[in-house]
mmCIF file of C-alpha atoms and ligand atoms in Angstrom:
data_model
loop_
_atom_site.group_PDB
_atom_site.id
_atom_site.type_symbol
_atom_site.label_atom_id
_atom_site.label_comp_id
_atom_site.label_asym_id
_atom_site.label_seq_id
_atom_site.Cartn_x
_atom_site.Cartn_y
_atom_site.Cartn_z
ATOM 1 C CA MET A 21 -182.970 5.009 -33.999
ATOM 2 C CA GLY A 22 -183.040 0.817 -32.598
ATOM 3 C CA LYS A 23 -181.584 -1.530 -33.820
ATOM 4 C CA VAL A 24 -182.002 -5.491 -33.997
ATOM 5 C CA LYS A 25 -180.232 -8.759 -35.287
ATOM 6 C CA ILE A 26 -182.545 -11.591 -36.729
ATOM 7 C CA ILE A 27 -180.381 -14.575 -36.569
ATOM 8 C CA GLU A 28 -181.914 -17.115 -39.600
ATOM 9 C CA VAL A 29 -182.455 -20.496 -38.710
ATOM 10 C CA GLY A 30 -184.421 -21.815 -41.768
ATOM 11 C CA PRO A 31 -182.338 -23.542 -43.314
ATOM 12 C CA ARG A 32 -181.241 -25.258 -39.076
ATOM 13 C CA ASP A 33 -184.720 -25.209 -37.682
ATOM 14 C CA GLY A 34 -187.064 -24.913 -40.861
ATOM 15 C CA LEU A 35 -185.650 -27.752 -42.731
ATOM 16 C CA GLN A 36 -185.480 -30.949 -39.846
ATOM 17 C CA ASN A 37 -188.862 -31.504 -40.359
ATOM 18 C CA ILE A 38 -189.651 -31.652 -43.869
ATOM 19 C CA ASP A 39 -189.780 -35.734 -44.799
ATOM 20 C CA PHE A 40 -188.728 -35.233 -48.370
ATOM 21 C CA PHE A 41 -185.149 -35.061 -48.008
ATOM 22 C CA VAL A 42 -183.636 -31.242 -49.929
ATOM 23 C CA PRO A 43 -180.597 -31.375 -52.370
ATOM 24 C CA THR A 44 -177.565 -30.272 -50.631
ATOM 25 C CA SER A 45 -177.186 -27.656 -53.828
ATOM 26 C CA LYS A 46 -180.383 -26.069 -52.992
ATOM 27 C CA LYS A 47 -179.652 -26.077 -49.546
ATOM 28 C CA ILE A 48 -176.398 -24.288 -50.387
ATOM 29 C CA GLN A 49 -178.174 -21.803 -52.516
ATOM 30 C CA PHE A 50 -180.761 -21.040 -50.170
ATOM 31 C CA ILE A 51 -178.310 -20.019 -47.430
ATOM 32 C CA LYS A 52 -176.351 -17.999 -50.396
ATOM 33 C CA ARG A 53 -179.831 -15.945 -50.920
ATOM 34 C CA LEU A 54 -180.337 -15.461 -47.053
ATOM 35 C CA ALA A 55 -176.661 -13.840 -46.683
ATOM 36 C CA ALA A 56 -177.173 -11.858 -49.741
ATOM 37 C CA CYS A 57 -180.111 -10.065 -47.693
ATOM 38 C CA GLY A 58 -178.235 -8.940 -45.366
ATOM 39 C CA ILE A 59 -178.415 -11.395 -42.799
ATOM 40 C CA LYS A 60 -175.771 -11.560 -39.976
ATOM 41 C CA GLU A 61 -176.088 -15.061 -38.853
ATOM 42 C CA ILE A 62 -178.022 -17.863 -40.209
ATOM 43 C CA GLN A 63 -177.877 -21.750 -38.662
ATOM 44 C CA ILE A 64 -176.702 -23.435 -41.833
ATOM 45 C CA GLY A 65 -177.881 -26.666 -40.448
ATOM 46 C CA SER A 66 -177.459 -29.544 -37.234
ATOM 47 C CA PHE A 67 -173.694 -31.631 -37.106
ATOM 48 C CA VAL A 68 -176.085 -34.971 -35.642
ATOM 49 C CA GLY A 69 -176.110 -38.352 -36.934
ATOM 50 C CA PRO A 70 -178.054 -39.442 -39.609
ATOM 51 C CA GLN A 71 -180.280 -41.040 -38.182
ATOM 52 C CA ALA A 72 -181.129 -38.881 -35.311
ATOM 53 C CA ILE A 73 -182.461 -35.983 -38.429
ATOM 54 C CA PRO A 74 -181.795 -37.327 -41.937
ATOM 55 C CA GLN A 75 -182.300 -34.363 -43.148
ATOM 56 C CA PHE A 76 -178.587 -33.470 -42.048
ATOM 57 C CA ARG A 77 -177.239 -35.723 -43.894
ATOM 58 C CA ASP A 78 -175.015 -33.643 -45.539
ATOM 59 C CA ILE A 79 -173.781 -31.218 -43.358
ATOM 60 C CA LYS A 80 -170.328 -31.060 -44.189
ATOM 61 C CA GLU A 81 -171.193 -30.703 -47.905
ATOM 62 C CA ILE A 82 -173.484 -28.323 -46.573
ATOM 63 C CA ALA A 83 -170.632 -26.432 -44.133
ATOM 64 C CA ARG A 84 -168.173 -26.813 -46.845
ATOM 65 C CA GLY A 85 -170.082 -25.089 -49.921
ATOM 66 C CA VAL A 86 -171.139 -22.320 -47.806
ATOM 67 C CA ASN A 87 -168.091 -21.318 -45.256
ATOM 68 C CA THR A 88 -166.891 -18.691 -47.564
ATOM 69 C CA LEU A 89 -169.329 -16.539 -47.281
ATOM 70 C CA GLN A 90 -168.427 -13.184 -46.421
ATOM 71 C CA ASP A 91 -169.804 -10.601 -44.187
ATOM 72 C CA VAL A 92 -171.844 -13.274 -42.461
ATOM 73 C CA VAL A 93 -171.273 -15.731 -39.487
ATOM 74 C CA LEU A 94 -172.811 -19.029 -39.625
ATOM 75 C CA SER A 95 -173.728 -21.037 -37.018
ATOM 76 C CA ALA A 96 -174.509 -24.996 -36.840
ATOM 77 C CA LEU A 97 -176.125 -27.420 -33.657
ATOM 78 C CA ILE A 98 -174.353 -29.832 -32.042
ATOM 79 C CA PRO A 99 -175.460 -32.130 -30.100
ATOM 80 C CA ASN A 100 -172.020 -33.283 -28.730
ATOM 81 C CA ILE A 101 -168.384 -32.852 -28.486
ATOM 82 C CA ARG A 102 -168.272 -35.150 -31.869
ATOM 83 C CA GLY A 103 -170.705 -32.834 -33.811
ATOM 84 C CA ALA A 104 -168.385 -29.887 -32.347
ATOM 85 C CA ASP A 105 -165.248 -31.617 -33.399
ATOM 86 C CA ILE A 106 -166.810 -32.119 -37.786
ATOM 87 C CA ALA A 107 -168.000 -28.821 -36.822
ATOM 88 C CA ILE A 108 -164.784 -26.982 -36.510
ATOM 89 C CA ALA A 109 -163.358 -29.397 -39.233
ATOM 90 C CA SER A 110 -165.647 -28.239 -41.704
ATOM 91 C CA GLY A 111 -165.371 -24.835 -40.956
ATOM 92 C CA ILE A 112 -168.361 -24.012 -38.449
ATOM 93 C CA HIS A 113 -167.042 -21.680 -35.586
ATOM 94 C CA LYS A 114 -169.856 -21.270 -34.206
ATOM 95 C CA PHE A 115 -171.933 -23.885 -32.181
ATOM 96 C CA ILE A 116 -175.459 -23.989 -31.116
ATOM 97 C CA PHE A 117 -176.067 -26.091 -27.653
ATOM 98 C CA PHE A 118 -179.594 -27.339 -27.633
ATOM 99 C CA PHE A 119 -181.041 -28.687 -24.315
ATOM 100 C CA SER A 120 -184.322 -28.250 -22.796
ATOM 101 C CA VAL A 121 -185.110 -27.089 -19.717
ATOM 102 C CA SER A 122 -188.286 -29.958 -19.838
ATOM 103 C CA LYS A 123 -186.179 -33.335 -18.544
ATOM 104 C CA THR A 124 -189.010 -35.491 -20.748
ATOM 105 C CA HIS A 125 -189.089 -33.181 -23.496
ATOM 106 C CA ASN A 126 -184.666 -33.435 -23.670
ATOM 107 C CA CYS A 127 -184.539 -37.255 -23.139
ATOM 108 C CA CYS A 128 -186.658 -37.277 -26.429
ATOM 109 C CA ASN A 129 -184.546 -34.897 -28.128
ATOM 110 C CA VAL A 130 -181.657 -35.494 -27.518
ATOM 111 C CA ARG A 131 -182.001 -38.818 -25.278
ATOM 112 C CA GLN A 132 -180.202 -37.194 -22.701
ATOM 113 C CA THR A 133 -181.179 -36.107 -18.863
ATOM 114 C CA PRO A 134 -180.558 -32.137 -18.453
ATOM 115 C CA GLN A 135 -178.206 -32.558 -15.998
ATOM 116 C CA GLN A 136 -175.621 -34.967 -19.107
ATOM 117 C CA SER A 137 -176.772 -32.193 -21.358
ATOM 118 C CA ILE A 138 -175.023 -29.770 -18.147
ATOM 119 C CA GLU A 139 -171.925 -31.998 -18.483
ATOM 120 C CA GLU A 140 -171.871 -32.070 -22.229
ATOM 121 C CA LEU A 141 -172.117 -28.582 -22.701
ATOM 122 C CA LYS A 142 -168.874 -28.235 -19.351
ATOM 123 C CA ARG A 143 -166.554 -30.626 -21.870
ATOM 124 C CA ILE A 144 -167.216 -28.560 -25.508
ATOM 125 C CA CYS A 145 -166.600 -25.215 -23.663
ATOM 126 C CA ARG A 146 -163.378 -26.308 -21.660
ATOM 127 C CA GLU A 147 -162.119 -28.282 -24.519
ATOM 128 C CA TYR A 148 -163.354 -24.761 -27.294
ATOM 129 C CA LEU A 149 -164.250 -21.758 -25.700
ATOM 130 C CA SER A 150 -160.594 -20.807 -25.032
ATOM 131 C CA ASP A 151 -159.811 -21.359 -28.630
ATOM 132 C CA SER A 152 -161.031 -17.368 -29.070
ATOM 133 C CA GLY A 153 -162.376 -18.083 -33.017
ATOM 134 C CA THR A 154 -164.940 -20.176 -31.424
ATOM 135 C CA THR A 155 -167.824 -18.812 -30.070
ATOM 136 C CA LEU A 156 -170.579 -21.152 -28.421
ATOM 137 C CA GLN A 157 -174.970 -19.948 -27.836
ATOM 138 C CA VAL A 158 -176.671 -21.948 -25.435
ATOM 139 C CA ALA A 159 -180.522 -22.668 -26.815
ATOM 140 C CA MET A 160 -182.669 -23.661 -24.194
ATOM 141 C CA ALA A 161 -185.345 -25.497 -25.257
ATOM 142 C CA THR A 162 -189.355 -25.587 -23.736
ATOM 143 C CA ALA A 163 -188.569 -22.031 -21.711
ATOM 144 C CA PHE A 164 -192.345 -21.043 -21.947
ATOM 145 C CA GLY A 165 -193.992 -24.796 -21.622
ATOM 146 C CA CYS A 166 -192.840 -28.599 -21.831
ATOM 147 C CA PRO A 167 -195.472 -30.423 -24.836
ATOM 148 C CA PHE A 168 -195.017 -33.042 -22.223
ATOM 149 C CA GLU A 169 -194.753 -31.444 -18.831
ATOM 150 C CA GLY A 170 -196.483 -28.258 -19.479
ATOM 151 C CA ASN A 171 -195.828 -25.747 -17.503
ATOM 152 C CA ILE A 172 -192.230 -24.054 -17.356
ATOM 153 C CA LYS A 173 -192.030 -22.058 -14.019
ATOM 154 C CA THR A 174 -189.743 -18.977 -13.810
ATOM 155 C CA ASP A 175 -186.892 -20.497 -11.575
ATOM 156 C CA SER A 176 -186.478 -23.732 -13.061
ATOM 157 C CA VAL A 177 -185.298 -21.401 -16.091
ATOM 158 C CA LEU A 178 -183.053 -19.394 -14.278
ATOM 159 C CA ARG A 179 -181.970 -22.585 -12.990
ATOM 160 C CA ALA A 180 -180.436 -23.385 -16.399
ATOM 161 C CA VAL A 181 -179.578 -20.208 -16.985
ATOM 162 C CA GLU A 182 -177.040 -20.011 -14.103
ATOM 163 C CA LYS A 183 -175.652 -23.810 -15.166
ATOM 164 C CA ALA A 184 -174.942 -22.626 -18.683
ATOM 165 C CA ALA A 185 -174.107 -19.493 -17.576
ATOM 166 C CA ALA A 186 -171.410 -21.600 -14.620
ATOM 167 C CA CYS A 187 -169.750 -23.363 -17.707
ATOM 168 C CA GLY A 188 -168.294 -19.945 -19.549
ATOM 169 C CA VAL A 189 -171.776 -19.396 -21.772
ATOM 170 C CA GLN A 190 -172.711 -15.823 -22.977
ATOM 171 C CA GLU A 191 -175.209 -16.047 -25.122
ATOM 172 C CA ILE A 192 -178.273 -17.827 -23.864
ATOM 173 C CA THR A 193 -181.777 -18.475 -26.166
ATOM 174 C CA LEU A 194 -184.662 -18.714 -25.350
ATOM 175 C CA CYS A 195 -187.127 -20.966 -26.993
ATOM 176 C CA ASP A 196 -190.944 -21.307 -26.993
ATOM 177 C CA THR A 197 -190.396 -24.235 -28.803
ATOM 178 C CA VAL A 198 -194.079 -25.536 -29.092
ATOM 179 C CA GLY A 199 -196.037 -21.768 -29.342
ATOM 180 C CA PHE A 200 -196.984 -22.163 -25.346
ATOM 181 C CA GLY A 201 -195.720 -18.264 -24.960
ATOM 182 C CA ASN A 202 -197.648 -15.253 -24.802
ATOM 183 C CA PRO A 203 -196.679 -11.526 -24.002
ATOM 184 C CA GLN A 204 -197.098 -11.374 -20.449
ATOM 185 C CA MET A 205 -195.081 -14.877 -19.921
ATOM 186 C CA VAL A 206 -192.324 -13.281 -22.666
ATOM 187 C CA GLU A 207 -191.718 -10.307 -20.044
ATOM 188 C CA ASP A 208 -191.511 -12.424 -17.109
ATOM 189 C CA LYS A 209 -189.498 -14.370 -17.558
ATOM 190 C CA PHE A 210 -187.214 -12.433 -19.997
ATOM 191 C CA ALA A 211 -186.974 -10.065 -17.506
ATOM 192 C CA ALA A 212 -186.310 -12.423 -14.062
ATOM 193 C CA CYS A 213 -182.994 -13.721 -16.789
ATOM 194 C CA ARG A 214 -181.757 -9.615 -17.530
ATOM 195 C CA LYS A 215 -182.303 -9.216 -13.650
ATOM 196 C CA ARG A 216 -180.415 -12.136 -12.494
ATOM 197 C CA PHE A 217 -178.111 -12.327 -15.167
ATOM 198 C CA PRO A 218 -177.405 -8.847 -16.864
ATOM 199 C CA GLU A 219 -174.139 -9.962 -17.649
ATOM 200 C CA ILE A 220 -175.792 -12.501 -20.501
ATOM 201 C CA ILE A 221 -176.867 -11.881 -23.600
ATOM 202 C CA PHE A 222 -180.142 -13.599 -24.207
ATOM 203 C CA GLY A 223 -182.286 -13.714 -27.826
ATOM 204 C CA ALA A 224 -185.814 -15.070 -28.059
ATOM 205 C CA HIS A 225 -186.530 -18.097 -30.412
ATOM 206 C CA PHE A 226 -190.232 -18.108 -31.714
ATOM 207 C CA HIS A 227 -192.715 -20.083 -32.936
ATOM 208 C CA ASN A 228 -195.630 -19.112 -34.387
ATOM 209 C CA THR A 229 -197.982 -22.773 -33.517
ATOM 210 C CA ARG A 230 -201.217 -20.673 -31.823
ATOM 211 C CA GLY A 231 -200.557 -17.407 -34.069
ATOM 212 C CA LEU A 232 -198.852 -15.155 -31.022
ATOM 213 C CA ALA A 233 -195.291 -15.631 -32.826
ATOM 214 C CA LEU A 234 -194.506 -11.101 -33.457
ATOM 215 C CA ALA A 235 -196.579 -10.170 -30.272
ATOM 216 C CA ASN A 236 -194.361 -12.406 -28.378
ATOM 217 C CA THR A 237 -191.669 -10.753 -30.144
ATOM 218 C CA LEU A 238 -192.033 -7.084 -30.005
ATOM 219 C CA ARG A 239 -192.977 -7.918 -26.506
ATOM 220 C CA ALA A 240 -189.249 -9.198 -25.711
ATOM 221 C CA TYR A 241 -188.405 -6.158 -27.853
ATOM 222 C CA GLU A 242 -190.042 -3.894 -25.137
ATOM 223 C CA THR A 243 -188.099 -5.977 -22.542
ATOM 224 C CA GLY A 244 -184.781 -5.411 -23.742
ATOM 225 C CA ILE A 245 -183.932 -8.252 -26.448
ATOM 226 C CA ARG A 246 -182.019 -7.362 -28.851
ATOM 227 C CA SER A 247 -181.859 -10.756 -30.320
ATOM 228 C CA PHE A 248 -184.603 -12.821 -32.689
ATOM 229 C CA ASP A 249 -184.324 -15.899 -34.573
ATOM 230 C CA ALA A 250 -186.990 -16.541 -37.143
ATOM 231 C CA ALA A 251 -187.010 -18.418 -40.140
ATOM 232 C CA ALA A 252 -187.736 -17.392 -43.563
ATOM 233 C CA GLY A 253 -191.395 -18.072 -44.753
ATOM 234 C CA GLY A 254 -192.093 -18.823 -41.388
ATOM 235 C CA LEU A 255 -190.586 -22.860 -42.024
ATOM 236 C CA GLY A 256 -190.079 -24.983 -38.878
ATOM 237 C CA GLY A 257 -191.079 -26.799 -36.255
ATOM 238 C CA CYS A 258 -189.576 -29.862 -34.105
ATOM 239 C CA PRO A 259 -189.444 -33.316 -34.431
ATOM 240 C CA TYR A 260 -190.185 -34.233 -31.123
ATOM 241 C CA ALA A 261 -192.349 -31.139 -30.225
ATOM 242 C CA PRO A 262 -196.032 -32.842 -31.631
ATOM 243 C CA LYS A 263 -197.796 -30.562 -33.625
ATOM 244 C CA SER A 264 -195.316 -28.009 -33.484
ATOM 245 C CA SER A 265 -194.950 -25.494 -36.041
ATOM 246 C CA GLY A 266 -193.330 -22.991 -37.777
ATOM 247 C CA ASN A 267 -190.621 -20.422 -36.722
ATOM 248 C CA ALA A 268 -191.752 -16.651 -36.655
ATOM 249 C CA ALA A 269 -191.324 -15.354 -40.314
ATOM 250 C CA SER A 270 -188.241 -13.660 -40.936
ATOM 251 C CA GLU A 271 -189.662 -11.218 -43.336
ATOM 252 C CA GLU A 272 -192.964 -10.411 -41.136
ATOM 253 C CA THR A 273 -190.291 -9.970 -37.597
ATOM 254 C CA VAL A 274 -188.383 -7.603 -40.560
ATOM 255 C CA PHE A 275 -191.576 -6.056 -41.742
ATOM 256 C CA LEU A 276 -192.324 -5.804 -37.548
ATOM 257 C CA PHE A 277 -188.955 -3.696 -37.235
ATOM 258 C CA GLU A 278 -188.033 -1.659 -39.938
ATOM 259 C CA GLU A 279 -191.930 -0.221 -40.132
ATOM 260 C CA MET A 280 -191.752 0.796 -36.594
ATOM 261 C CA GLY A 281 -188.568 2.918 -37.816
ATOM 262 C CA ILE A 282 -186.135 -0.229 -35.929
ATOM 263 C CA LYS A 283 -183.265 -1.184 -38.387
ATOM 264 C CA THR A 284 -182.482 -5.135 -39.508
ATOM 265 C CA GLY A 285 -180.064 -4.637 -41.577
ATOM 266 C CA ILE A 286 -182.289 -6.464 -43.949
ATOM 267 C CA ASP A 287 -182.947 -6.200 -47.618
ATOM 268 C CA LEU A 288 -186.851 -7.055 -47.313
ATOM 269 C CA LYS A 289 -187.153 -7.294 -51.038
ATOM 270 C CA LYS A 290 -185.083 -9.604 -51.538
ATOM 271 C CA LEU A 291 -185.873 -11.846 -48.698
ATOM 272 C CA LEU A 292 -189.618 -12.392 -50.265
ATOM 273 C CA GLY A 293 -187.359 -13.355 -53.329
ATOM 274 C CA VAL A 294 -185.747 -16.191 -51.192
ATOM 275 C CA CYS A 295 -189.681 -16.557 -50.339
ATOM 276 C CA ARG A 296 -190.188 -17.336 -53.269
ATOM 277 C CA PHE A 297 -187.782 -19.708 -53.731
ATOM 278 C CA LEU A 298 -188.662 -21.971 -51.520
ATOM 279 C CA LEU A 299 -192.161 -22.294 -52.822
ATOM 280 C CA LYS A 300 -190.899 -23.223 -56.247
ATOM 281 C CA THR A 301 -187.564 -25.417 -54.871
ATOM 282 C CA ILE A 302 -189.068 -27.620 -52.079
ATOM 283 C CA PRO A 303 -192.728 -27.004 -52.715
ATOM 284 C CA GLN A 304 -193.315 -29.528 -49.763
ATOM 285 C CA ALA A 305 -192.398 -26.885 -47.088
ATOM 286 C CA LYS A 306 -195.386 -24.632 -45.839
ATOM 287 C CA ILE A 307 -194.994 -20.931 -46.007
ATOM 288 C CA ALA A 308 -196.948 -19.909 -43.425
ATOM 289 C CA SER A 309 -196.898 -15.504 -44.165
ATOM 290 C CA SER A 310 -199.356 -13.554 -44.394
ATOM 291 C CA LEU A 311 -196.777 -10.598 -44.991
ATOM 292 C CA PHE A 312 -195.643 -13.152 -48.174
ATOM 293 C CA GLN A 313 -199.119 -13.606 -49.674
ATOM 294 C CA ALA A 314 -200.223 -10.046 -49.737
ATOM 295 C CA GLY A 315 -196.883 -8.177 -50.720
ATOM 296 C CA LEU A 316 -195.877 -5.339 -49.405
ATOM 297 C CA PRO A 317 -197.721 -2.380 -48.796
ATOM 298 C CA GLU A 318 -196.994 0.114 -51.749
ATOM 299 C CA LYS A 319 -198.453 3.386 -50.889
ATOM 300 C CA HIS A 320 -198.394 3.689 -47.239
ATOM 301 C CA ARG A 321 -195.811 3.344 -44.574
ATOM 302 C CA TYR A 322 -195.891 5.030 -41.244
ATOM 303 C CA VAL A 323 -193.019 7.699 -40.657
ATOM 304 C CA ALA A 324 -192.130 8.779 -37.015
ATOM 305 C CA ASP A 325 -192.061 12.985 -36.262
ATOM 306 C CA ASN A 326 -192.227 14.552 -33.412
ATOM 307 C CA LYS A 327 -195.897 15.010 -33.588
ATOM 308 C CA GLY A 328 -196.001 11.354 -32.973
ATOM 309 C CA GLY A 329 -195.957 10.215 -36.618
ATOM 310 C CA LYS A 330 -198.216 10.845 -39.459
ATOM 311 C CA THR A 331 -198.450 8.605 -43.240
ATOM 312 C CA LYS A 332 -197.175 9.487 -46.347
HETATM 313 ZN ZN1 ZN B 417 -186.923 -23.936 -32.897
#
């Protein structure tokens, strides 16, 4: 029986784009409810300046409110070494460092060229990666296409991975920031990355901008990927990626895998409860999830057997 890891990015990617400021206590409740579903890793927010993303002006309070949670890895986005220092002081020991494969998107998103981002990544790795309690994951935005530059070649992704790997990074997520990816592209890029860098753990981050998030998720799984970012209720977007929309919905991603007999370790009923919580608590957020609207199927469930499957 297969197994996958779902990384919940709703509190970070899901909330960053909402104009309305979500009260700190509600963000903390959101994270605690997600942890209670059995989710093993949650991105709690971003240690960026309040001008960059006003939604996270309370990131230190959020971190303090959740950093004693057990059995869950809490991570946060850090744009630079200063963000890393504050994250550590707030009890967060897993960093997500973002940069875009596309130069134009990187300049808009973090106001640096990709090369400057790599220099910053080197400094963070030198400072923190020797500390055994700290881990770092690189999230590579626009790996499947850029709203400004269009097509992003696999070679460009491989070069970016090579630079991150040279800094000592072992976990890299390829992000379809604006939903340009399709299953064939997903297979091509992940297969090339895994072949060239077998020592790196690759993860996938899909947005459902054009309805292909789950198709891409499945193809990534078939290409050997076992780590998937997703957001409860399909929340999400990128402030610097025009018209980008929600992440792959966590509950639909869990449903996809569990229905095929691939374990996620996540309690789906509880996760749908988190969606209800979101609907009530953040009515400004768009809950884009067919599964949440339809509910779980009550009587029909596919159970694999030796003859290729049966229904009960
Ligand atoms: Zn995203």
